[in-house]
PDB file of C-alpha atoms and ligand atoms in Angstrom:
ATOM      1  CA  MET A  17     110.875 164.289-128.838  1.00  0.00           C
ATOM      2  CA  GLU A  18     111.041 161.727-126.100  1.00  0.00           C
ATOM      3  CA  GLU A  19     114.229 163.423-124.869  1.00  0.00           C
ATOM      4  CA  ARG A  20     112.541 166.661-124.832  1.00  0.00           C
ATOM      5  CA  TRP A  21     109.652 165.420-122.956  1.00  0.00           C
ATOM      6  CA  LYS A  22     111.974 164.049-120.165  1.00  0.00           C
ATOM      7  CA  ALA A  23     113.731 167.205-120.101  1.00  0.00           C
ATOM      8  CA  VAL A  24     110.749 169.085-119.586  1.00  0.00           C
ATOM      9  CA  ASP A  25     109.728 166.775-116.694  1.00  0.00           C
ATOM     10  CA  GLU A  26     113.104 167.279-115.145  1.00  0.00           C
ATOM     11  CA  TYR A  27     112.660 171.182-115.261  1.00  0.00           C
ATOM     12  CA  PHE A  28     109.386 170.896-113.576  1.00  0.00           C
ATOM     13  CA  GLU A  29     110.830 168.736-110.878  1.00  0.00           C
ATOM     14  CA  GLU A  30     113.272 171.440-110.084  1.00  0.00           C
ATOM     15  CA  LYS A  31     110.962 174.343-110.236  1.00  0.00           C
ATOM     16  CA  LEU A  32     107.731 172.855-108.738  1.00  0.00           C
ATOM     17  CA  GLY A  33     108.989 170.393-106.050  1.00  0.00           C
ATOM     18  CA  THR A  34     107.575 167.352-107.774  1.00  0.00           C
ATOM     19  CA  THR A  35     109.955 165.070-105.814  1.00  0.00           C
ATOM     20  CA  ASP A  36     111.779 164.752-102.582  1.00  0.00           C
ATOM     21  CA  ASP A  37     114.049 162.532-100.405  1.00  0.00           C
ATOM     22  CA  VAL A  38     111.071 160.412 -99.342  1.00  0.00           C
ATOM     23  CA  MET A  39     109.742 160.021-103.076  1.00  0.00           C
ATOM     24  CA  GLU A  40     113.418 159.377-104.259  1.00  0.00           C
ATOM     25  CA  ASN A  41     113.784 156.677-101.701  1.00  0.00           C
ATOM     26  CA  ILE A  42     110.600 154.858-102.838  1.00  0.00           C
ATOM     27  CA  LEU A  43     111.982 154.773-106.428  1.00  0.00           C
ATOM     28  CA  LYS A  44     115.090 153.481-105.224  1.00  0.00           C
ATOM     29  CA  GLU A  45     113.370 150.609-103.082  1.00  0.00           C
ATOM     30  CA  THR A  46     111.189 149.793-105.954  1.00  0.00           C
ATOM     31  CA  ASP A  47     114.413 149.483-108.122  1.00  0.00           C
ATOM     32  CA  GLU A  48     116.343 147.436-105.679  1.00  0.00           C
ATOM     33  CA  ALA A  49     113.317 144.988-105.281  1.00  0.00           C
ATOM     34  CA  GLY A  50     113.543 144.410-108.891  1.00  0.00           C
ATOM     35  CA  MET A  51     109.943 145.833-109.600  1.00  0.00           C
ATOM     36  CA  ARG A  52     109.192 147.305-112.935  1.00  0.00           C
ATOM     37  CA  HIS A  53     108.983 151.166-112.951  1.00  0.00           C
ATOM     38  CA  ILE A  54     105.619 151.653-113.926  1.00  0.00           C
ATOM     39  CA  GLU A  55     104.629 154.263-111.120  1.00  0.00           C
ATOM     40  CA  VAL A  56     103.038 157.318-112.338  1.00  0.00           C
ATOM     41  CA  SER A  57     105.576 160.041-112.975  1.00  0.00           C
ATOM     42  CA  LYS A  58     106.619 162.621-110.383  1.00  0.00           C
ATOM     43  CA  ALA A  59     104.575 165.308-112.009  1.00  0.00           C
ATOM     44  CA  HIS A  60     101.486 163.017-112.174  1.00  0.00           C
ATOM     45  CA  GLY A  61     102.005 161.955-108.487  1.00  0.00           C
ATOM     46  CA  LYS A  62     101.853 165.533-107.388  1.00  0.00           C
ATOM     47  CA  MET A  63      98.867 166.148-109.583  1.00  0.00           C
ATOM     48  CA  LEU A  64      97.073 163.202-107.597  1.00  0.00           C
ATOM     49  CA  TYR A  65      98.088 164.877-104.427  1.00  0.00           C
ATOM     50  CA  LEU A  66      96.898 168.238-105.549  1.00  0.00           C
ATOM     51  CA  MET A  67      93.433 166.856-106.752  1.00  0.00           C
ATOM     52  CA  ALA A  68      92.939 165.166-103.403  1.00  0.00           C
ATOM     53  CA  LYS A  69      93.699 168.404-101.731  1.00  0.00           C
ATOM     54  CA  MET A  70      91.187 170.136-104.056  1.00  0.00           C
ATOM     55  CA  VAL A  71      88.315 168.011-102.963  1.00  0.00           C
ATOM     56  CA  GLU A  72      89.768 167.900 -99.471  1.00  0.00           C
ATOM     57  CA  ALA A  73      89.619 164.122 -99.639  1.00  0.00           C
ATOM     58  CA  LYS A  74      89.268 162.397 -96.144  1.00  0.00           C
ATOM     59  CA  SER A  75      88.676 158.930 -97.685  1.00  0.00           C
ATOM     60  CA  ILE A  76      90.738 157.529-100.549  1.00  0.00           C
ATOM     61  CA  LEU A  77      90.886 154.303-102.501  1.00  0.00           C
ATOM     62  CA  GLU A  78      93.772 153.135-104.665  1.00  0.00           C
ATOM     63  CA  ILE A  79      93.546 150.022-106.801  1.00  0.00           C
ATOM     64  CA  GLY A  80      97.020 148.976-107.669  1.00  0.00           C
ATOM     65  CA  THR A  81      99.867 149.831-105.210  1.00  0.00           C
ATOM     66  CA  LEU A  82     103.178 148.717-106.614  1.00  0.00           C
ATOM     67  CA  GLY A  83     105.762 150.166-104.352  1.00  0.00           C
ATOM     68  CA  GLY A  84     103.519 152.866-102.995  1.00  0.00           C
ATOM     69  CA  PHE A  85     104.769 155.905-105.127  1.00  0.00           C
ATOM     70  CA  SER A  86     101.122 157.100-106.049  1.00  0.00           C
ATOM     71  CA  THR A  87      99.976 155.835-102.714  1.00  0.00           C
ATOM     72  CA  VAL A  88     102.398 158.190-100.563  1.00  0.00           C
ATOM     73  CA  TRP A  89     101.473 161.232-102.836  1.00  0.00           C
ATOM     74  CA  LEU A  90      97.784 160.612-102.240  1.00  0.00           C
ATOM     75  CA  GLY A  91      98.216 159.764 -98.542  1.00  0.00           C
ATOM     76  CA  ARG A  92     100.068 162.806 -97.998  1.00  0.00           C
ATOM     77  CA  ALA A  93      97.055 164.857 -98.991  1.00  0.00           C
ATOM     78  CA  LEU A  94      94.823 163.245 -96.312  1.00  0.00           C
ATOM     79  CA  PRO A  95      94.229 165.457 -93.053  1.00  0.00           C
ATOM     80  CA  LYS A  96      94.773 164.141 -89.700  1.00  0.00           C
ATOM     81  CA  GLY A  97      92.069 161.371 -89.086  1.00  0.00           C
ATOM     82  CA  GLY A  98      91.762 160.611 -92.954  1.00  0.00           C
ATOM     83  CA  ARG A  99      92.053 157.228 -94.352  1.00  0.00           C
ATOM     84  CA  MET A 100      93.281 155.553 -97.364  1.00  0.00           C
ATOM     85  CA  ALA A 101      92.993 151.880 -98.707  1.00  0.00           C
ATOM     86  CA  THR A 102      95.257 150.660-101.379  1.00  0.00           C
ATOM     87  CA  LEU A 103      94.667 147.310-102.924  1.00  0.00           C
ATOM     88  CA  GLU A 104      97.686 145.170-104.276  1.00  0.00           C
ATOM     89  CA  ALA A 105      97.607 141.456-105.498  1.00  0.00           C
ATOM     90  CA  ASP A 106     101.244 140.825-105.323  1.00  0.00           C
ATOM     91  CA  PRO A 107     102.626 140.121-101.881  1.00  0.00           C
ATOM     92  CA  LYS A 108     106.151 141.313-102.677  1.00  0.00           C
ATOM     93  CA  HIS A 109     104.762 144.508-104.084  1.00  0.00           C
ATOM     94  CA  ALA A 110     102.660 144.899-100.792  1.00  0.00           C
ATOM     95  CA  GLU A 111     105.598 144.497 -98.618  1.00  0.00           C
ATOM     96  CA  VAL A 112     107.725 146.956-100.433  1.00  0.00           C
ATOM     97  CA  ALA A 113     104.745 149.550-100.327  1.00  0.00           C
ATOM     98  CA  ARG A 114     104.312 148.945 -96.480  1.00  0.00           C
ATOM     99  CA  ARG A 115     107.820 149.791 -95.960  1.00  0.00           C
ATOM    100  CA  ASN A 116     107.757 152.874 -98.118  1.00  0.00           C
ATOM    101  CA  ILE A 117     104.521 153.968 -96.351  1.00  0.00           C
ATOM    102  CA  ASP A 118     106.331 153.622 -93.100  1.00  0.00           C
ATOM    103  CA  SER A 119     109.272 155.538 -94.216  1.00  0.00           C
ATOM    104  CA  ALA A 120     106.704 158.315 -95.384  1.00  0.00           C
ATOM    105  CA  ASP A 121     105.112 158.261 -91.846  1.00  0.00           C
ATOM    106  CA  LEU A 122     101.802 157.348 -93.217  1.00  0.00           C
ATOM    107  CA  VAL A 123     101.124 154.013 -91.438  1.00  0.00           C
ATOM    108  CA  ALA A 124      98.291 155.565 -89.289  1.00  0.00           C
ATOM    109  CA  ARG A 125      96.461 156.625 -92.484  1.00  0.00           C
ATOM    110  CA  VAL A 126      97.164 154.331 -95.182  1.00  0.00           C
ATOM    111  CA  ASP A 127      96.195 150.519 -95.229  1.00  0.00           C
ATOM    112  CA  VAL A 128      97.769 148.101 -97.763  1.00  0.00           C
ATOM    113  CA  ILE A 129      95.139 145.426 -98.393  1.00  0.00           C
ATOM    114  CA  GLU A 130      96.634 142.364-100.032  1.00  0.00           C
ATOM    115  CA  GLY A 131      94.873 140.220-102.572  1.00  0.00           C
ATOM    116  CA  GLU A 132      93.102 140.242-106.017  1.00  0.00           C
ATOM    117  CA  ALA A 133      91.217 143.674-105.969  1.00  0.00           C
ATOM    118  CA  LEU A 134      88.091 142.081-107.215  1.00  0.00           C
ATOM    119  CA  ASP A 135      88.266 139.771-104.142  1.00  0.00           C
ATOM    120  CA  ARG A 136      88.782 142.477-101.737  1.00  0.00           C
ATOM    121  CA  LEU A 137      86.483 145.285-103.000  1.00  0.00           C
ATOM    122  CA  PRO A 138      83.134 143.483-101.852  1.00  0.00           C
ATOM    123  CA  GLY A 139      84.270 143.523 -98.052  1.00  0.00           C
ATOM    124  CA  LEU A 140      85.922 146.963 -98.121  1.00  0.00           C
ATOM    125  CA  MET A 141      83.287 148.938 -96.286  1.00  0.00           C
ATOM    126  CA  ASP A 142      83.302 146.197 -93.344  1.00  0.00           C
ATOM    127  CA  ARG A 143      86.649 147.553 -92.731  1.00  0.00           C
ATOM    128  CA  GLY A 144      85.200 150.851 -91.616  1.00  0.00           C
ATOM    129  CA  TYR A 145      85.979 153.204 -94.443  1.00  0.00           C
ATOM    130  CA  LEU A 146      83.812 156.121 -95.433  1.00  0.00           C
ATOM    131  CA  PRO A 147      82.405 156.406 -99.068  1.00  0.00           C
ATOM    132  CA  PHE A 148      85.502 157.270-100.922  1.00  0.00           C
ATOM    133  CA  ASP A 149      86.109 161.142-101.989  1.00  0.00           C
ATOM    134  CA  LEU A 150      88.542 160.163-104.509  1.00  0.00           C
ATOM    135  CA  VAL A 151      89.456 156.775-106.149  1.00  0.00           C
ATOM    136  CA  PHE A 152      92.524 156.093-108.230  1.00  0.00           C
ATOM    137  CA  ILE A 153      92.198 153.086-110.596  1.00  0.00           C
ATOM    138  CA  ASP A 154      95.770 151.950-111.747  1.00  0.00           C
ATOM    139  CA  ALA A 155      95.932 147.924-111.540  1.00  0.00           C
ATOM    140  CA  ASP A 156      95.262 145.425-114.226  1.00  0.00           C
ATOM    141  CA  LYS A 157      93.765 147.410-117.198  1.00  0.00           C
ATOM    142  CA  GLU A 158      91.529 144.420-118.144  1.00  0.00           C
ATOM    143  CA  ASN A 159      89.442 144.987-115.012  1.00  0.00           C
ATOM    144  CA  ASN A 160      88.923 148.655-115.356  1.00  0.00           C
ATOM    145  CA  ALA A 161      85.177 148.586-116.145  1.00  0.00           C
ATOM    146  CA  GLU A 162      84.494 146.456-113.112  1.00  0.00           C
ATOM    147  CA  TYR A 163      86.873 148.761-110.929  1.00  0.00           C
ATOM    148  CA  LEU A 164      84.783 151.794-112.246  1.00  0.00           C
ATOM    149  CA  LYS A 165      81.543 150.025-111.090  1.00  0.00           C
ATOM    150  CA  TRP A 166      83.047 149.425-107.582  1.00  0.00           C
ATOM    151  CA  ALA A 167      84.414 153.100-107.440  1.00  0.00           C
ATOM    152  CA  LEU A 168      80.824 154.322-108.204  1.00  0.00           C
ATOM    153  CA  LYS A 169      79.208 151.911-105.510  1.00  0.00           C
ATOM    154  CA  TYR A 170      81.600 153.403-102.966  1.00  0.00           C
ATOM    155  CA  SER A 171      81.159 157.237-103.973  1.00  0.00           C
ATOM    156  CA  HIS A 172      78.876 159.990-103.041  1.00  0.00           C
ATOM    157  CA  GLU A 173      77.916 163.082-105.238  1.00  0.00           C
ATOM    158  CA  GLY A 174      81.099 164.849-105.902  1.00  0.00           C
ATOM    159  CA  SER A 175      83.517 162.069-105.594  1.00  0.00           C
ATOM    160  CA  VAL A 176      86.446 162.093-107.931  1.00  0.00           C
ATOM    161  CA  ILE A 177      87.622 159.113-109.980  1.00  0.00           C
ATOM    162  CA  ILE A 178      90.852 158.943-111.740  1.00  0.00           C
ATOM    163  CA  VAL A 179      91.812 156.011-113.961  1.00  0.00           C
ATOM    164  CA  ASP A 180      95.585 155.679-115.294  1.00  0.00           C
ATOM    165  CA  ASN A 181      96.764 154.544-118.669  1.00  0.00           C
ATOM    166  CA  VAL A 182      93.761 155.110-120.844  1.00  0.00           C
ATOM    167  CA  VAL A 183      95.844 156.041-123.952  1.00  0.00           C
ATOM    168  CA  ARG A 184      98.845 153.426-124.050  1.00  0.00           C
ATOM    169  CA  GLN A 185     100.818 155.256-126.904  1.00  0.00           C
ATOM    170  CA  GLY A 186      97.419 155.835-128.677  1.00  0.00           C
ATOM    171  CA  ARG A 187      96.838 152.139-129.045  1.00  0.00           C
ATOM    172  CA  ILE A 188      93.415 151.858-127.227  1.00  0.00           C
ATOM    173  CA  ILE A 189      91.589 152.661-130.384  1.00  0.00           C
ATOM    174  CA  ASP A 190      92.864 149.636-131.996  1.00  0.00           C
ATOM    175  CA  ASP A 191      93.626 146.073-130.979  1.00  0.00           C
ATOM    176  CA  THR A 192      96.836 144.973-132.770  1.00  0.00           C
ATOM    177  CA  GLU A 193      99.370 146.120-130.200  1.00  0.00           C
ATOM    178  CA  GLU A 194      97.618 146.549-126.966  1.00  0.00           C
ATOM    179  CA  LYS A 195      96.008 143.484-125.462  1.00  0.00           C
ATOM    180  CA  ALA A 196      94.164 145.687-122.899  1.00  0.00           C
ATOM    181  CA  ALA A 197      92.646 147.895-125.484  1.00  0.00           C
ATOM    182  CA  PRO A 198      89.286 146.233-125.829  1.00  0.00           C
ATOM    183  CA  TYR A 199      88.833 146.131-122.029  1.00  0.00           C
ATOM    184  CA  ILE A 200      89.866 149.778-121.842  1.00  0.00           C
ATOM    185  CA  ARG A 201      87.243 150.685-124.387  1.00  0.00           C
ATOM    186  CA  LYS A 202      84.789 148.665-122.337  1.00  0.00           C
ATOM    187  CA  MET A 203      85.115 151.061-119.573  1.00  0.00           C
ATOM    188  CA  PHE A 204      84.512 153.934-122.059  1.00  0.00           C
ATOM    189  CA  ASP A 205      81.441 152.270-123.345  1.00  0.00           C
ATOM    190  CA  MET A 206      80.125 152.236-119.721  1.00  0.00           C
ATOM    191  CA  LEU A 207      80.889 155.949-119.370  1.00  0.00           C
ATOM    192  CA  GLU A 208      79.082 156.578-122.421  1.00  0.00           C
ATOM    193  CA  ALA A 209      75.964 154.643-121.302  1.00  0.00           C
ATOM    194  CA  ASP A 210      76.005 155.636-117.701  1.00  0.00           C
ATOM    195  CA  GLY A 211      74.535 159.014-116.869  1.00  0.00           C
ATOM    196  CA  ARG A 212      75.832 159.093-113.308  1.00  0.00           C
ATOM    197  CA  ILE A 213      79.464 160.217-114.239  1.00  0.00           C
ATOM    198  CA  GLU A 214      80.913 163.326-115.810  1.00  0.00           C
ATOM    199  CA  ALA A 215      84.405 162.470-117.281  1.00  0.00           C
ATOM    200  CA  THR A 216      87.160 163.686-119.508  1.00  0.00           C
ATOM    201  CA  ALA A 217      90.419 162.231-120.642  1.00  0.00           C
ATOM    202  CA  ILE A 218      93.577 163.901-121.011  1.00  0.00           C
ATOM    203  CA  GLN A 219      96.473 162.723-123.144  1.00  0.00           C
ATOM    204  CA  THR A 220      99.827 163.053-121.647  1.00  0.00           C
ATOM    205  CA  VAL A 221     103.656 163.000-122.562  1.00  0.00           C
ATOM    206  CA  GLY A 222     106.825 162.888-120.490  1.00  0.00           C
ATOM    207  CA  LYS A 223     109.247 160.597-118.912  1.00  0.00           C
ATOM    208  CA  LYS A 224     106.705 157.618-119.327  1.00  0.00           C
ATOM    209  CA  GLY A 225     106.221 158.361-122.904  1.00  0.00           C
ATOM    210  CA  TYR A 226     102.678 159.114-124.312  1.00  0.00           C
ATOM    211  CA  ASP A 227      99.823 157.929-122.293  1.00  0.00           C
ATOM    212  CA  GLY A 228      96.947 159.764-120.533  1.00  0.00           C
ATOM    213  CA  PHE A 229      94.361 159.523-117.818  1.00  0.00           C
ATOM    214  CA  LEU A 230      90.707 159.874-117.188  1.00  0.00           C
ATOM    215  CA  MET A 231      89.189 161.928-114.500  1.00  0.00           C
ATOM    216  CA  ALA A 232      85.425 161.869-113.505  1.00  0.00           C
ATOM    217  CA  VAL A 233      83.179 163.260-110.793  1.00  0.00           C
ATOM    218  CA  VAL A 234      80.234 161.396-109.707  1.00  0.00           C
ATOM    219  CA  LYS A 235      76.843 163.432-110.216  1.00  0.00           C
TER     220      LYS A 235
HETATM  221  N1  SAH B 150      99.751 152.999-108.632  1.00  0.00           N
HETATM  222  C1  SAH B 150     101.218 152.745-108.566  1.00  0.00           C
HETATM  223  C2  SAH B 150     101.490 151.805-109.866  1.00  0.00           C
HETATM  224  C3  SAH B 150     100.640 150.516-109.925  1.00  0.00           C
HETATM  225  S1  SAH B 150     101.198 149.353-111.154  1.00  0.00           S
HETATM  226  C4  SAH B 150     102.042 154.032-108.858  1.00  0.00           C
HETATM  227  O1  SAH B 150     101.599 154.729-109.691  1.00  0.00           O
HETATM  228  O2  SAH B 150     102.900 154.181-107.999  1.00  0.00           O
HETATM  229  C5  SAH B 150      99.891 148.270-111.082  1.00  0.00           C
HETATM  230  C6  SAH B 150      99.871 147.311-109.760  1.00  0.00           C
HETATM  231  O3  SAH B 150      98.785 146.708-109.769  1.00  0.00           O
HETATM  232  C7  SAH B 150     100.957 146.364-109.636  1.00  0.00           C
HETATM  233  O4  SAH B 150     101.686 146.389-108.544  1.00  0.00           O
HETATM  234  C8  SAH B 150     100.322 144.904-109.888  1.00  0.00           C
HETATM  235  O5  SAH B 150     100.801 143.924-109.080  1.00  0.00           O
HETATM  236  C9  SAH B 150      98.731 145.391-109.258  1.00  0.00           C
HETATM  237  N2  SAH B 150      97.824 144.504-109.779  1.00  0.00           N
HETATM  238  C10 SAH B 150      97.790 143.947-110.897  1.00  0.00           C
HETATM  239  N3  SAH B 150      96.516 143.228-111.005  1.00  0.00           N
HETATM  240  C11 SAH B 150      95.847 143.282-109.837  1.00  0.00           C
HETATM  241  C12 SAH B 150      94.664 142.810-109.201  1.00  0.00           C
HETATM  242  N4  SAH B 150      94.019 142.024-109.859  1.00  0.00           N
HETATM  243  N5  SAH B 150      94.433 143.025-108.082  1.00  0.00           N
HETATM  244  C13 SAH B 150      95.276 144.068-107.373  1.00  0.00           C
HETATM  245  N6  SAH B 150      96.352 144.483-107.875  1.00  0.00           N
HETATM  246  C14 SAH B 150      96.728 144.179-109.071  1.00  0.00           C
HETATM  247  C1  DHB B 151     101.662 149.305-117.095  1.00  0.00           C
HETATM  248  C2  DHB B 151     100.895 149.635-116.025  1.00  0.00           C
HETATM  249  C3  DHB B 151     100.690 150.882-115.458  1.00  0.00           C
HETATM  250  O1  DHB B 151     100.038 151.239-114.351  1.00  0.00           O
HETATM  251  C4  DHB B 151     101.448 151.973-116.036  1.00  0.00           C
HETATM  252  O2  DHB B 151     101.314 153.076-115.484  1.00  0.00           O
HETATM  253  C5  DHB B 151     102.305 151.653-117.045  1.00  0.00           C
HETATM  254  C6  DHB B 151     102.460 150.401-117.630  1.00  0.00           C
HETATM  255  C7  DHB B 151     101.871 148.007-117.631  1.00  0.00           C
HETATM  256  O3  DHB B 151     101.258 147.053-117.036  1.00  0.00           O
HETATM  257  O4  DHB B 151     102.501 147.947-118.595  1.00  0.00           O
HETATM  258 MG1   MG B 152      99.559 153.306-114.150  1.00  0.00          MG
END
């Protein structure tokens, strides 16, 4: 089936404009920097962009930048005067991302903030951001519950929270093959216990195989 998932993604690329020269260049730069290709798929990137448009996001937070692929999709949805922060621990990734954000003409709107996300999150509001209309969590899966807490802290009623990679080939429900599984489930435990968030999770297939994402709205 994997071949067919990939072929259908390619069909969507052609029909729906899920890629363009800027995006292809980001993938090339990521490649040439020797980074792993773990960015969201093209269709998923465009979905993030559309979600940001749906809520007319003016203030966006991303945790986990890599080469800036999802960052540029989200940044493109911002109106003039909108702002986005993206947190990245790896200096090389941050550097590649900054270059890619520049080539996407988004430097005025998007800041790459270098450092461990849990070290940078506490001081984020001192940098002048408004509460976030949309938060995309896509870094080390072990800290997802912590990241969700921060997302909630910096949200308002109606803020959207999206978390990548909550399925991992279906391995999140047992701990034999996926070391992050218990930590991902810790986030689901939090969602079960916390009445402030309405959420669903969707399983996906495509070029990146079998995975899924969580989407939530803050009450
Ligand atoms: N959102 C990107 C992919 C991110 S991959 C996209 O779809 O295009 C995950 C990224 O999180 C990697 O670049 C990794 O270096 C970064 N990361 C991992 N642990 C982190 C941490 N503790 N703090 C900040 N960034 C982290
Ligand atoms: C991994 C991380 C991701 O964010 C992703 O989308 C796929 C894989 C990883 O660390 O293996
Ligand atoms: Mg991911």
